[in-house]
Every structure is written in structure tokens, then in C-alpha cells.
């Protein structure tokens, strides 16, 4: 099953998209999972000797940086979440029985965190037995509400 956004299948995202908030729902049982996925992977990696030489050629004076930022596309097309219990459930039920829906596109990491948190609280994921989400931001846990 492909991702849906505004009831249309998603092939690509606008260039400025950093990530998205999603909801994956089992069509048979209505159990769901709300999470987020980055469309791009942003990592800081150490500079190679070649990178340092290139930097020195284009700069006069000062010390070269130790790291550079590398941005690569993520494999969001095949993503099914990070919750281990949910992934087992998906395997048991079969991929064809699920709907993967993009709820919100985000242009920054901060927006991504905000919108994921907002959706999780507003949809009451910690209070619902139909939700696989067991915490929000690693600070609010389902077990603390019982």
C-alpha cells in the first residue's frame, strides 16, 4: 500500500519538505499508529583529507571545519513505523489491510516535532486502546496514565 496525502497517492514531496506526520491504520480492526518520518537524512560526517584540501584552496586563513553536513533522501516509501509491536502486528495482518496516510507535511525538524506531538495529543493516542503509540516525546507514557 502506498502513502496517501489528501486522498491522493504520493509519489514525491515538494522540494522544501523535510518530513511528514503520518497515521497508519488497520482497515480490519481500526487500530492505528501515529508517527513521523523524515524525507531527508541529515548527518554531520568528518571531513576527508580531500575535503580539507578543497576547503584550503577556497579560503585564506583560519582553520578548516572538522565536519560537513550530508543530506540524502530517506527510504520513506517503504516505511512502516518504528514501534516494534506495531511492526509485528502489520506482519500478522498483512500489508494489504493497512492504509498509510500523510497527515501533515513539514519543512523543518521543529515543525515535524510540533505537528507529531499535536496530532498524538489531539487524537488521544495514550488513552485509546486502538492506538499503538505508548509515549509522546519520550516524556508522556501510557503507563503513567493508568
Short mmCIF file of N, CA, C and O in Angstrom, two decimals:
data_model
loop_
_atom_site.label_atom_id
_atom_site.label_comp_id
_atom_site.label_asym_id
_atom_site.label_seq_id
_atom_site.Cartn_x
_atom_site.Cartn_y
_atom_site.Cartn_z
N UNK A 1 0.84 -1.18 0.00
CA UNK A 1 0.00 0.00 0.00
C UNK A 1 0.88 1.24 0.00
O UNK A 1 1.79 1.36 0.80
N UNK A 2 0.60 2.16 -0.89
CA UNK A 2 1.36 3.40 -0.97
C UNK A 2 0.82 4.44 0.00
O UNK A 2 -0.26 4.28 0.58
N UNK A 3 1.56 5.52 0.16
CA UNK A 3 1.15 6.62 1.03
C UNK A 3 0.08 7.45 0.35
O UNK A 3 0.14 7.69 -0.86
N UNK A 4 -0.90 7.93 1.14
CA UNK A 4 -1.94 8.82 0.64
C UNK A 4 -1.78 10.18 1.32
O UNK A 4 -1.51 10.25 2.52
N UNK A 5 -1.97 11.24 0.54
CA UNK A 5 -1.99 12.59 1.08
C UNK A 5 -3.14 13.32 0.41
O UNK A 5 -3.18 13.41 -0.81
N UNK A 6 -4.06 13.82 1.22
CA UNK A 6 -5.27 14.47 0.72
C UNK A 6 -5.98 13.56 -0.28
O UNK A 6 -6.39 13.98 -1.36
N UNK A 7 -6.11 12.28 0.08
CA UNK A 7 -6.79 11.24 -0.70
C UNK A 7 -6.17 10.95 -2.06
O UNK A 7 -6.82 10.39 -2.93
N UNK A 8 -4.92 11.33 -2.25
CA UNK A 8 -4.21 11.02 -3.49
C UNK A 8 -2.93 10.28 -3.15
O UNK A 8 -2.31 10.54 -2.13
N UNK A 9 -2.52 9.37 -4.03
CA UNK A 9 -1.28 8.63 -3.82
C UNK A 9 -0.08 9.55 -3.94
O UNK A 9 -0.02 10.39 -4.83
N UNK A 10 0.88 9.38 -3.04
CA UNK A 10 2.07 10.24 -3.02
C UNK A 10 3.20 9.55 -3.80
O UNK A 10 3.54 8.41 -3.52
N UNK A 11 3.74 10.28 -4.76
CA UNK A 11 4.92 9.80 -5.49
C UNK A 11 6.16 10.54 -5.03
O UNK A 11 7.22 9.95 -4.87
N UNK A 12 6.01 11.86 -4.86
CA UNK A 12 7.11 12.71 -4.39
C UNK A 12 6.53 13.81 -3.51
O UNK A 12 5.32 14.01 -3.47
N UNK A 13 7.43 14.51 -2.82
CA UNK A 13 7.03 15.63 -1.99
C UNK A 13 7.65 16.91 -2.56
O UNK A 13 8.66 16.84 -3.28
N UNK A 14 7.09 18.07 -2.22
CA UNK A 14 7.73 19.32 -2.64
C UNK A 14 9.18 19.36 -2.13
O UNK A 14 9.49 18.78 -1.09
N UNK A 15 10.03 20.05 -2.85
CA UNK A 15 11.46 20.07 -2.55
C UNK A 15 11.77 20.54 -1.14
O UNK A 15 12.71 20.06 -0.50
N UNK A 16 10.99 21.48 -0.62
CA UNK A 16 11.26 22.05 0.71
C UNK A 16 10.81 21.14 1.86
O UNK A 16 11.05 21.44 3.02
N UNK A 17 10.18 20.01 1.57
CA UNK A 17 9.67 19.12 2.61
C UNK A 17 10.81 18.42 3.34
O UNK A 17 11.64 17.76 2.72
N UNK A 18 10.83 18.57 4.66
CA UNK A 18 11.83 17.90 5.50
C UNK A 18 11.30 16.54 5.96
O UNK A 18 12.04 15.57 6.06
N UNK A 19 10.01 16.48 6.26
CA UNK A 19 9.41 15.24 6.74
C UNK A 19 7.90 15.35 6.80
O UNK A 19 7.32 16.36 6.39
N UNK A 20 7.26 14.30 7.31
CA UNK A 20 5.80 14.31 7.40
C UNK A 20 5.33 13.54 8.63
O UNK A 20 6.02 12.66 9.14
N UNK A 21 4.15 13.92 9.10
CA UNK A 21 3.48 13.21 10.18
C UNK A 21 2.50 12.26 9.51
O UNK A 21 1.83 12.64 8.53
N UNK A 22 2.41 11.03 10.00
CA UNK A 22 1.58 10.03 9.34
C UNK A 22 0.71 9.27 10.32
O UNK A 22 0.95 9.26 11.53
N UNK A 23 -0.29 8.62 9.75
CA UNK A 23 -1.15 7.71 10.51
C UNK A 23 -1.29 6.45 9.67
O UNK A 23 -1.67 6.51 8.50
N UNK A 24 -0.97 5.31 10.27
CA UNK A 24 -1.14 4.02 9.61
C UNK A 24 -2.26 3.30 10.35
O UNK A 24 -2.19 3.12 11.57
N UNK A 25 -3.29 2.89 9.62
CA UNK A 25 -4.48 2.29 10.23
C UNK A 25 -4.74 0.92 9.62
O UNK A 25 -4.69 0.75 8.40
N UNK A 26 -5.08 -0.04 10.49
CA UNK A 26 -5.50 -1.37 10.04
C UNK A 26 -6.98 -1.26 9.64
O UNK A 26 -7.82 -0.89 10.46
N UNK A 27 -7.29 -1.57 8.41
CA UNK A 27 -8.67 -1.44 7.91
C UNK A 27 -9.61 -2.45 8.55
O UNK A 27 -10.81 -2.20 8.63
N UNK A 28 -9.10 -3.58 9.02
CA UNK A 28 -9.95 -4.62 9.65
C UNK A 28 -10.31 -4.27 11.09
O UNK A 28 -11.44 -4.45 11.50
N UNK A 29 -9.34 -3.77 11.86
CA UNK A 29 -9.54 -3.58 13.30
C UNK A 29 -9.60 -2.11 13.73
O UNK A 29 -9.92 -1.83 14.88
N UNK A 30 -9.24 -1.20 12.83
CA UNK A 30 -9.20 0.24 13.11
C UNK A 30 -8.11 0.62 14.12
O UNK A 30 -8.11 1.73 14.63
N UNK A 31 -7.18 -0.28 14.42
CA UNK A 31 -6.04 0.07 15.27
C UNK A 31 -5.06 0.88 14.44
O UNK A 31 -4.90 0.65 13.24
N UNK A 32 -4.38 1.84 15.09
CA UNK A 32 -3.54 2.74 14.31
C UNK A 32 -2.26 3.11 15.04
O UNK A 32 -2.09 2.83 16.23
N UNK A 33 -1.40 3.79 14.30
CA UNK A 33 -0.13 4.28 14.83
C UNK A 33 0.12 5.64 14.20
O UNK A 33 0.00 5.81 12.98
N UNK A 34 0.44 6.63 15.02
CA UNK A 34 0.77 7.97 14.53
C UNK A 34 2.24 8.23 14.81
O UNK A 34 2.70 8.02 15.93
N UNK A 35 2.95 8.67 13.79
CA UNK A 35 4.38 8.94 13.95
C UNK A 35 4.84 9.96 12.94
O UNK A 35 4.04 10.66 12.32
N UNK A 36 6.15 10.05 12.79
CA UNK A 36 6.72 10.99 11.85
C UNK A 36 7.85 10.32 11.09
O UNK A 36 8.47 9.36 11.57
N UNK A 37 8.13 10.84 9.90
CA UNK A 37 9.22 10.30 9.08
C UNK A 37 9.89 11.44 8.35
O UNK A 37 9.23 12.29 7.75
N UNK A 38 11.20 11.47 8.40
CA UNK A 38 11.96 12.46 7.65
C UNK A 38 12.07 12.00 6.20
O UNK A 38 12.30 10.82 5.94
N UNK A 39 11.90 12.92 5.28
CA UNK A 39 12.04 12.63 3.86
C UNK A 39 13.51 12.66 3.47
O UNK A 39 13.93 12.01 2.53
N UNK A 40 14.29 13.42 4.24
CA UNK A 40 15.73 13.50 4.00
C UNK A 40 16.47 13.12 5.28
O UNK A 40 15.98 13.32 6.38
N UNK A 41 17.63 12.55 5.10
CA UNK A 41 18.51 12.22 6.22
C UNK A 41 19.61 13.27 6.27
O UNK A 41 20.32 13.47 5.27
N UNK A 42 19.73 13.96 7.40
CA UNK A 42 20.75 14.99 7.56
C UNK A 42 21.76 14.50 8.59
O UNK A 42 21.41 14.23 9.73
N UNK A 43 23.02 14.36 8.15
CA UNK A 43 24.07 13.86 9.05
C UNK A 43 25.30 14.74 8.95
O UNK A 43 25.61 15.27 7.88
N UNK A 44 26.01 14.85 10.05
CA UNK A 44 27.31 15.51 10.06
C UNK A 44 28.39 14.44 10.02
O UNK A 44 28.42 13.56 10.88
N UNK A 45 29.23 14.51 9.00
CA UNK A 45 30.29 13.50 8.84
C UNK A 45 31.66 14.19 8.86
O UNK A 45 31.78 15.35 8.44
N UNK A 46 32.68 13.50 9.33
CA UNK A 46 34.03 14.09 9.34
C UNK A 46 34.50 14.41 7.92
O UNK A 46 34.18 13.70 6.97
N UNK A 47 35.24 15.51 7.80
CA UNK A 47 35.83 15.87 6.50
C UNK A 47 36.94 14.89 6.15
O UNK A 47 37.71 14.47 7.01
N UNK A 48 37.03 14.56 4.88
CA UNK A 48 38.14 13.74 4.40
C UNK A 48 39.33 14.67 4.12
O UNK A 48 39.18 15.90 4.09
N UNK A 49 40.48 14.08 3.89
CA UNK A 49 41.67 14.89 3.57
C UNK A 49 41.44 15.69 2.29
O UNK A 49 41.86 16.84 2.17
N UNK A 50 40.74 15.08 1.33
CA UNK A 50 40.43 15.77 0.08
C UNK A 50 39.53 16.98 0.34
O UNK A 50 39.74 18.05 -0.24
N UNK A 51 38.52 16.82 1.20
CA UNK A 51 37.63 17.93 1.56
C UNK A 51 38.42 19.08 2.18
O UNK A 51 38.17 20.25 1.89
N UNK A 52 39.38 18.75 3.05
CA UNK A 52 40.19 19.78 3.71
C UNK A 52 41.03 20.53 2.68
O UNK A 52 41.13 21.76 2.71
N UNK A 53 41.62 19.81 1.72
CA UNK A 53 42.41 20.46 0.67
C UNK A 53 41.55 21.39 -0.18
O UNK A 53 41.96 22.51 -0.49
N UNK A 54 40.37 20.95 -0.55
CA UNK A 54 39.45 21.79 -1.33
C UNK A 54 39.08 23.03 -0.54
O UNK A 54 39.04 24.14 -1.07
N UNK A 55 38.82 22.86 0.76
CA UNK A 55 38.46 23.99 1.61
C UNK A 55 39.61 25.01 1.67
O UNK A 55 39.39 26.21 1.55
N UNK A 56 40.85 24.49 1.85
CA UNK A 56 42.01 25.38 1.96
C UNK A 56 42.25 26.17 0.68
O UNK A 56 42.72 27.31 0.72
N UNK A 57 41.94 25.56 -0.48
CA UNK A 57 42.11 26.25 -1.76
C UNK A 57 41.16 27.44 -1.90
O UNK A 57 41.49 28.43 -2.54
N UNK A 58 39.99 27.34 -1.31
CA UNK A 58 38.98 28.40 -1.48
C UNK A 58 38.93 29.37 -0.31
O UNK A 58 38.16 30.31 -0.33
N UNK A 59 39.74 29.16 0.73
CA UNK A 59 39.74 30.04 1.89
C UNK A 59 41.16 30.48 2.21
O UNK A 59 42.12 29.72 2.02
N UNK A 60 41.27 31.69 2.70
CA UNK A 60 42.59 32.16 3.14
C UNK A 60 42.56 32.35 4.65
O UNK A 60 41.71 33.06 5.18
N UNK A 61 43.41 31.65 5.32
CA UNK A 61 43.49 31.77 6.78
C UNK A 61 42.39 30.98 7.48
O UNK A 61 41.46 30.46 6.88
N UNK A 62 42.55 30.88 8.77
CA UNK A 62 41.58 30.17 9.59
C UNK A 62 41.75 28.67 9.53
O UNK A 62 42.48 28.13 8.70
N UNK A 63 41.09 28.01 10.44
CA UNK A 63 41.15 26.55 10.48
C UNK A 63 39.98 25.96 9.71
O UNK A 63 38.87 26.48 9.76
N UNK A 64 40.23 24.85 9.03
CA UNK A 64 39.12 24.21 8.31
C UNK A 64 38.16 23.56 9.31
O UNK A 64 38.55 23.16 10.41
N UNK A 65 36.90 23.45 8.92
CA UNK A 65 35.94 22.77 9.81
C UNK A 65 36.30 21.29 9.94
O UNK A 65 37.04 20.74 9.12
N UNK A 66 35.79 20.66 10.96
CA UNK A 66 36.07 19.24 11.17
C UNK A 66 35.01 18.34 10.53
O UNK A 66 35.27 17.18 10.25
N UNK A 67 33.80 18.91 10.34
CA UNK A 67 32.70 18.10 9.80
C UNK A 67 31.99 18.85 8.69
O UNK A 67 32.08 20.06 8.58
N UNK A 68 31.27 18.08 7.88
CA UNK A 68 30.40 18.67 6.86
C UNK A 68 29.03 18.01 6.96
O UNK A 68 28.89 16.89 7.45
N UNK A 69 28.03 18.73 6.49
CA UNK A 69 26.66 18.22 6.54
C UNK A 69 26.36 17.50 5.23
O UNK A 69 26.59 18.03 4.15
N UNK A 70 25.84 16.28 5.36
CA UNK A 70 25.48 15.47 4.19
C UNK A 70 23.97 15.23 4.25
O UNK A 70 23.45 14.75 5.25
N UNK A 71 23.29 15.59 3.16
CA UNK A 71 21.84 15.40 3.09
C UNK A 71 21.55 14.37 2.01
O UNK A 71 21.96 14.51 0.86
N UNK A 72 20.85 13.29 2.42
CA UNK A 72 20.49 12.23 1.48
C UNK A 72 19.00 11.93 1.62
O UNK A 72 18.44 12.08 2.70
N UNK A 73 18.36 11.48 0.55
CA UNK A 73 16.95 11.09 0.67
C UNK A 73 16.80 9.85 1.54
O UNK A 73 17.67 8.98 1.54
N UNK A 74 15.71 9.78 2.30
CA UNK A 74 15.45 8.59 3.11
C UNK A 74 14.60 7.61 2.30
O UNK A 74 14.15 7.93 1.20
N UNK A 75 14.38 6.45 2.85
CA UNK A 75 13.59 5.44 2.16
C UNK A 75 12.16 5.44 2.72
O UNK A 75 11.66 4.43 3.20
N UNK A 76 11.51 6.61 2.65
CA UNK A 76 10.19 6.79 3.23
C UNK A 76 9.11 5.97 2.52
O UNK A 76 8.10 5.61 3.12
N UNK A 77 9.33 5.62 1.27
CA UNK A 77 8.31 4.90 0.50
C UNK A 77 7.97 3.55 1.13
O UNK A 77 6.83 3.09 1.07
N UNK A 78 8.97 2.90 1.73
CA UNK A 78 8.78 1.56 2.29
C UNK A 78 8.68 1.56 3.81
O UNK A 78 8.79 0.51 4.44
N UNK A 79 8.46 2.72 4.41
CA UNK A 79 8.48 2.85 5.87
C UNK A 79 7.15 2.44 6.48
O UNK A 79 6.09 2.80 5.99
N UNK A 80 7.22 1.68 7.58
CA UNK A 80 6.02 1.22 8.28
C UNK A 80 6.04 1.57 9.76
O UNK A 80 5.25 1.03 10.53
N UNK A 81 6.93 2.42 10.22
CA UNK A 81 6.94 2.84 11.62
C UNK A 81 8.13 2.27 12.37
O UNK A 81 8.85 1.41 11.88
N UNK A 82 8.28 2.77 13.62
CA UNK A 82 9.41 2.35 14.44
C UNK A 82 8.98 1.54 15.66
O UNK A 82 9.81 1.03 16.38
N UNK A 83 7.68 1.40 15.88
CA UNK A 83 7.17 0.67 17.03
C UNK A 83 7.23 -0.84 16.75
O UNK A 83 6.57 -1.34 15.83
N UNK A 84 8.02 -1.56 17.54
CA UNK A 84 8.24 -3.00 17.31
C UNK A 84 6.94 -3.79 17.37
O UNK A 84 6.71 -4.68 16.53
N UNK A 85 6.08 -3.50 18.35
CA UNK A 85 4.80 -4.22 18.46
C UNK A 85 3.93 -3.97 17.24
O UNK A 85 3.25 -4.88 16.74
N UNK A 86 3.94 -2.74 16.76
CA UNK A 86 3.14 -2.41 15.59
C UNK A 86 3.66 -3.13 14.35
O UNK A 86 2.87 -3.62 13.54
N UNK A 87 4.96 -3.21 14.19
CA UNK A 87 5.54 -3.89 13.03
C UNK A 87 5.18 -5.38 13.02
O UNK A 87 4.89 -5.94 11.96
N UNK A 88 5.16 -6.00 14.19
CA UNK A 88 4.73 -7.41 14.29
C UNK A 88 3.26 -7.51 13.89
O UNK A 88 2.86 -8.42 13.15
N UNK A 89 2.44 -6.58 14.36
CA UNK A 89 1.01 -6.55 14.04
C UNK A 89 0.78 -6.39 12.54
O UNK A 89 -0.06 -7.08 11.96
N UNK A 90 1.56 -5.52 11.90
CA UNK A 90 1.44 -5.32 10.45
C UNK A 90 1.75 -6.62 9.72
O UNK A 90 1.04 -7.01 8.79
N UNK A 91 2.79 -7.29 10.16
CA UNK A 91 3.18 -8.55 9.52
C UNK A 91 2.08 -9.60 9.68
O UNK A 91 1.76 -10.34 8.74
N UNK A 92 1.48 -9.67 10.88
CA UNK A 92 0.40 -10.64 11.14
C UNK A 92 -0.83 -10.36 10.29
O UNK A 92 -1.46 -11.27 9.76
N UNK A 93 -1.20 -9.08 10.18
CA UNK A 93 -2.43 -8.70 9.48
C UNK A 93 -2.27 -8.66 7.96
O UNK A 93 -3.24 -8.80 7.24
N UNK A 94 -1.04 -8.43 7.49
CA UNK A 94 -0.79 -8.33 6.04
C UNK A 94 -0.82 -6.88 5.59
O UNK A 94 -1.73 -6.13 5.93
N UNK A 95 0.16 -6.49 4.80
CA UNK A 95 0.31 -5.11 4.35
C UNK A 95 -0.92 -4.59 3.62
O UNK A 95 -1.26 -3.41 3.71
N UNK A 96 -1.61 -5.48 2.90
CA UNK A 96 -2.75 -5.06 2.10
C UNK A 96 -3.94 -4.59 2.94
O UNK A 96 -4.87 -3.96 2.43
N UNK A 97 -3.91 -4.85 4.24
CA UNK A 97 -5.01 -4.48 5.13
C UNK A 97 -4.77 -3.15 5.85
O UNK A 97 -5.47 -2.85 6.83
N UNK A 98 -3.82 -2.37 5.39
CA UNK A 98 -3.48 -1.11 6.05
C UNK A 98 -3.58 0.07 5.10
O UNK A 98 -3.37 -0.07 3.90
N UNK A 99 -3.90 1.22 5.68
CA UNK A 99 -3.90 2.49 4.97
C UNK A 99 -2.82 3.37 5.58
O UNK A 99 -2.81 3.56 6.79
N UNK A 100 -1.93 3.87 4.74
CA UNK A 100 -0.86 4.77 5.20
C UNK A 100 -1.20 6.17 4.72
O UNK A 100 -1.22 6.43 3.52
N UNK A 101 -1.44 7.06 5.67
CA UNK A 101 -1.93 8.40 5.36
C UNK A 101 -0.97 9.47 5.89
O UNK A 101 -0.58 9.44 7.04
N UNK A 102 -0.61 10.42 5.04
CA UNK A 102 0.20 11.57 5.44
C UNK A 102 -0.75 12.61 6.00
O UNK A 102 -1.68 13.05 5.31
N UNK A 103 -0.55 13.00 7.25
CA UNK A 103 -1.41 13.98 7.90
C UNK A 103 -0.92 15.40 7.70
O UNK A 103 -1.70 16.34 7.56
N UNK A 104 0.41 15.59 7.73
CA UNK A 104 0.98 16.94 7.70
C UNK A 104 2.36 16.92 7.08
O UNK A 104 3.19 16.08 7.46
N UNK A 105 2.62 17.81 6.14
CA UNK A 105 3.97 17.99 5.60
C UNK A 105 4.67 19.06 6.42
O UNK A 105 4.06 20.05 6.81
N UNK A 106 5.96 18.88 6.67
CA UNK A 106 6.73 19.82 7.49
C UNK A 106 8.03 20.18 6.79
O UNK A 106 8.66 19.33 6.17
N UNK A 107 8.44 21.44 6.94
CA UNK A 107 9.65 21.92 6.28
C UNK A 107 10.87 21.94 7.19
O UNK A 107 11.99 22.13 6.71
N UNK A 108 10.67 21.79 8.50
CA UNK A 108 11.79 21.79 9.44
C UNK A 108 11.60 20.69 10.48
O UNK A 108 10.49 20.18 10.67
N UNK A 109 12.68 20.37 11.17
CA UNK A 109 12.63 19.36 12.22
C UNK A 109 11.73 19.81 13.37
O UNK A 109 10.98 19.02 13.95
N UNK A 110 11.79 21.10 13.69
CA UNK A 110 10.98 21.64 14.77
C UNK A 110 9.49 21.54 14.44
O UNK A 110 8.68 21.16 15.29
N UNK A 111 9.13 21.86 13.19
CA UNK A 111 7.73 21.71 12.77
C UNK A 111 7.30 20.25 12.86
O UNK A 111 6.19 19.95 13.30
N UNK A 112 8.19 19.36 12.47
CA UNK A 112 7.88 17.93 12.49
C UNK A 112 7.58 17.46 13.91
O UNK A 112 6.59 16.75 14.15
N UNK A 113 8.38 17.89 14.87
CA UNK A 113 8.15 17.53 16.27
C UNK A 113 6.84 18.12 16.77
O UNK A 113 6.05 17.45 17.43
N UNK A 114 6.59 19.39 16.45
CA UNK A 114 5.37 20.05 16.90
C UNK A 114 4.13 19.33 16.37
O UNK A 114 3.22 18.99 17.14
N UNK A 115 4.08 19.12 15.06
CA UNK A 115 2.87 18.54 14.47
C UNK A 115 2.67 17.08 14.89
O UNK A 115 1.53 16.66 15.10
N UNK A 116 3.72 16.31 15.06
CA UNK A 116 3.55 14.94 15.54
C UNK A 116 2.95 14.96 16.94
O UNK A 116 1.99 14.24 17.23
N UNK A 117 3.49 15.81 17.80
CA UNK A 117 3.00 15.91 19.18
C UNK A 117 1.55 16.39 19.21
O UNK A 117 0.72 15.84 19.94
N UNK A 118 1.24 17.39 18.41
CA UNK A 118 -0.13 17.92 18.36
C UNK A 118 -1.12 16.83 17.95
O UNK A 118 -2.16 16.66 18.58
N UNK A 119 -0.82 16.09 16.89
CA UNK A 119 -1.71 15.02 16.44
C UNK A 119 -1.85 13.93 17.50
O UNK A 119 -2.95 13.42 17.73
N UNK A 120 -0.76 13.56 18.13
CA UNK A 120 -0.82 12.49 19.13
C UNK A 120 -1.68 12.90 20.32
O UNK A 120 -2.49 12.11 20.80
N UNK A 121 -1.51 14.14 20.80
CA UNK A 121 -2.34 14.60 21.92
C UNK A 121 -3.79 14.76 21.50
O UNK A 121 -4.71 14.33 22.21
N UNK A 122 -4.04 15.40 20.36
CA UNK A 122 -5.42 15.68 19.95
C UNK A 122 -6.19 14.40 19.62
O UNK A 122 -7.41 14.35 19.78
N UNK A 123 -5.49 13.36 19.18
CA UNK A 123 -6.16 12.09 18.87
C UNK A 123 -6.16 11.14 20.08
O UNK A 123 -6.62 10.01 19.96
N UNK A 124 -5.65 11.61 21.20
CA UNK A 124 -5.69 10.83 22.44
C UNK A 124 -5.04 9.47 22.34
O UNK A 124 -5.57 8.48 22.86
N UNK A 125 -3.86 9.41 21.74
CA UNK A 125 -3.22 8.11 21.49
C UNK A 125 -2.87 7.35 22.77
O UNK A 125 -2.87 6.12 22.78
N UNK A 126 -2.60 8.07 23.86
CA UNK A 126 -2.24 7.37 25.10
C UNK A 126 -3.46 6.83 25.84
O UNK A 126 -3.35 5.88 26.61
N UNK A 127 -4.62 7.41 25.58
CA UNK A 127 -5.84 6.95 26.25
C UNK A 127 -6.58 5.88 25.46
O UNK A 127 -7.45 5.21 26.00
N UNK A 128 -6.26 5.72 24.19
CA UNK A 128 -7.00 4.81 23.32
C UNK A 128 -6.37 3.42 23.27
O UNK A 128 -5.16 3.30 23.05
N UNK A 129 -7.19 2.42 23.41
CA UNK A 129 -6.72 1.03 23.28
C UNK A 129 -6.45 0.68 21.82
O UNK A 129 -5.78 -0.31 21.52
N UNK A 130 -6.99 1.47 20.90
CA UNK A 130 -6.81 1.22 19.47
C UNK A 130 -5.52 1.82 18.92
O UNK A 130 -5.23 1.71 17.74
N UNK A 131 -4.74 2.49 19.77
CA UNK A 131 -3.50 3.11 19.33
C UNK A 131 -2.29 2.30 19.81
O UNK A 131 -2.25 1.82 20.94
N UNK A 132 -1.31 2.19 18.93
CA UNK A 132 -0.07 1.51 19.29
C UNK A 132 0.94 2.46 19.92
O UNK A 132 1.97 2.03 20.41
N UNK A 133 0.67 3.77 19.88
CA UNK A 133 1.59 4.74 20.47
C UNK A 133 1.56 4.59 21.99
O UNK A 133 0.49 4.65 22.60
N UNK A 134 2.71 4.36 22.60
CA UNK A 134 2.74 4.19 24.05
C UNK A 134 3.45 5.33 24.76
O UNK A 134 3.54 5.35 25.98
N UNK A 135 3.96 6.31 23.98
CA UNK A 135 4.53 7.50 24.60
C UNK A 135 4.50 8.66 23.62
O UNK A 135 4.36 8.46 22.41
N UNK A 136 4.61 9.86 24.17
CA UNK A 136 4.70 11.06 23.36
C UNK A 136 5.96 11.79 23.79
O UNK A 136 6.13 12.10 24.97
N UNK A 137 6.85 12.03 22.84
CA UNK A 137 8.12 12.73 23.07
C UNK A 137 9.03 12.01 24.06
O UNK A 137 9.99 12.60 24.56
N UNK A 138 8.76 10.79 24.39
CA UNK A 138 9.57 10.08 25.39
C UNK A 138 9.40 10.66 26.78
O UNK A 138 10.19 10.38 27.67
N UNK A 139 8.35 11.49 26.98
CA UNK A 139 8.11 12.12 28.28
C UNK A 139 6.76 11.73 28.87
O UNK A 139 6.60 11.71 30.08
N UNK A 140 5.79 11.50 28.02
CA UNK A 140 4.44 11.17 28.47
C UNK A 140 4.15 9.73 28.05
O UNK A 140 4.14 9.41 26.87
N UNK A 141 3.93 8.86 29.05
CA UNK A 141 3.79 7.45 28.79
C UNK A 141 2.39 6.96 29.15
O UNK A 141 1.79 7.42 30.13
N UNK A 142 1.90 6.00 28.37
CA UNK A 142 0.60 5.39 28.62
C UNK A 142 0.52 4.82 30.04
O UNK A 142 -0.46 4.99 30.74
N UNK A 143 1.59 4.16 30.49
CA UNK A 143 1.60 3.53 31.81
C UNK A 143 1.42 4.55 32.94
O UNK A 143 0.92 4.20 34.00
N UNK A 144 1.82 5.81 32.71
CA UNK A 144 1.68 6.83 33.74
C UNK A 144 0.23 7.30 33.88
O UNK A 144 -0.10 7.95 34.89
N UNK A 145 -0.59 7.01 32.91
CA UNK A 145 -1.99 7.44 32.95
C UNK A 145 -2.91 6.40 33.57
O UNK A 145 -4.06 6.66 33.82
N UNK A 146 -2.38 5.20 33.76
CA UNK A 146 -3.22 4.11 34.29
C UNK A 146 -3.34 4.18 35.80
O UNK A 146 -2.58 4.67 36.52
#
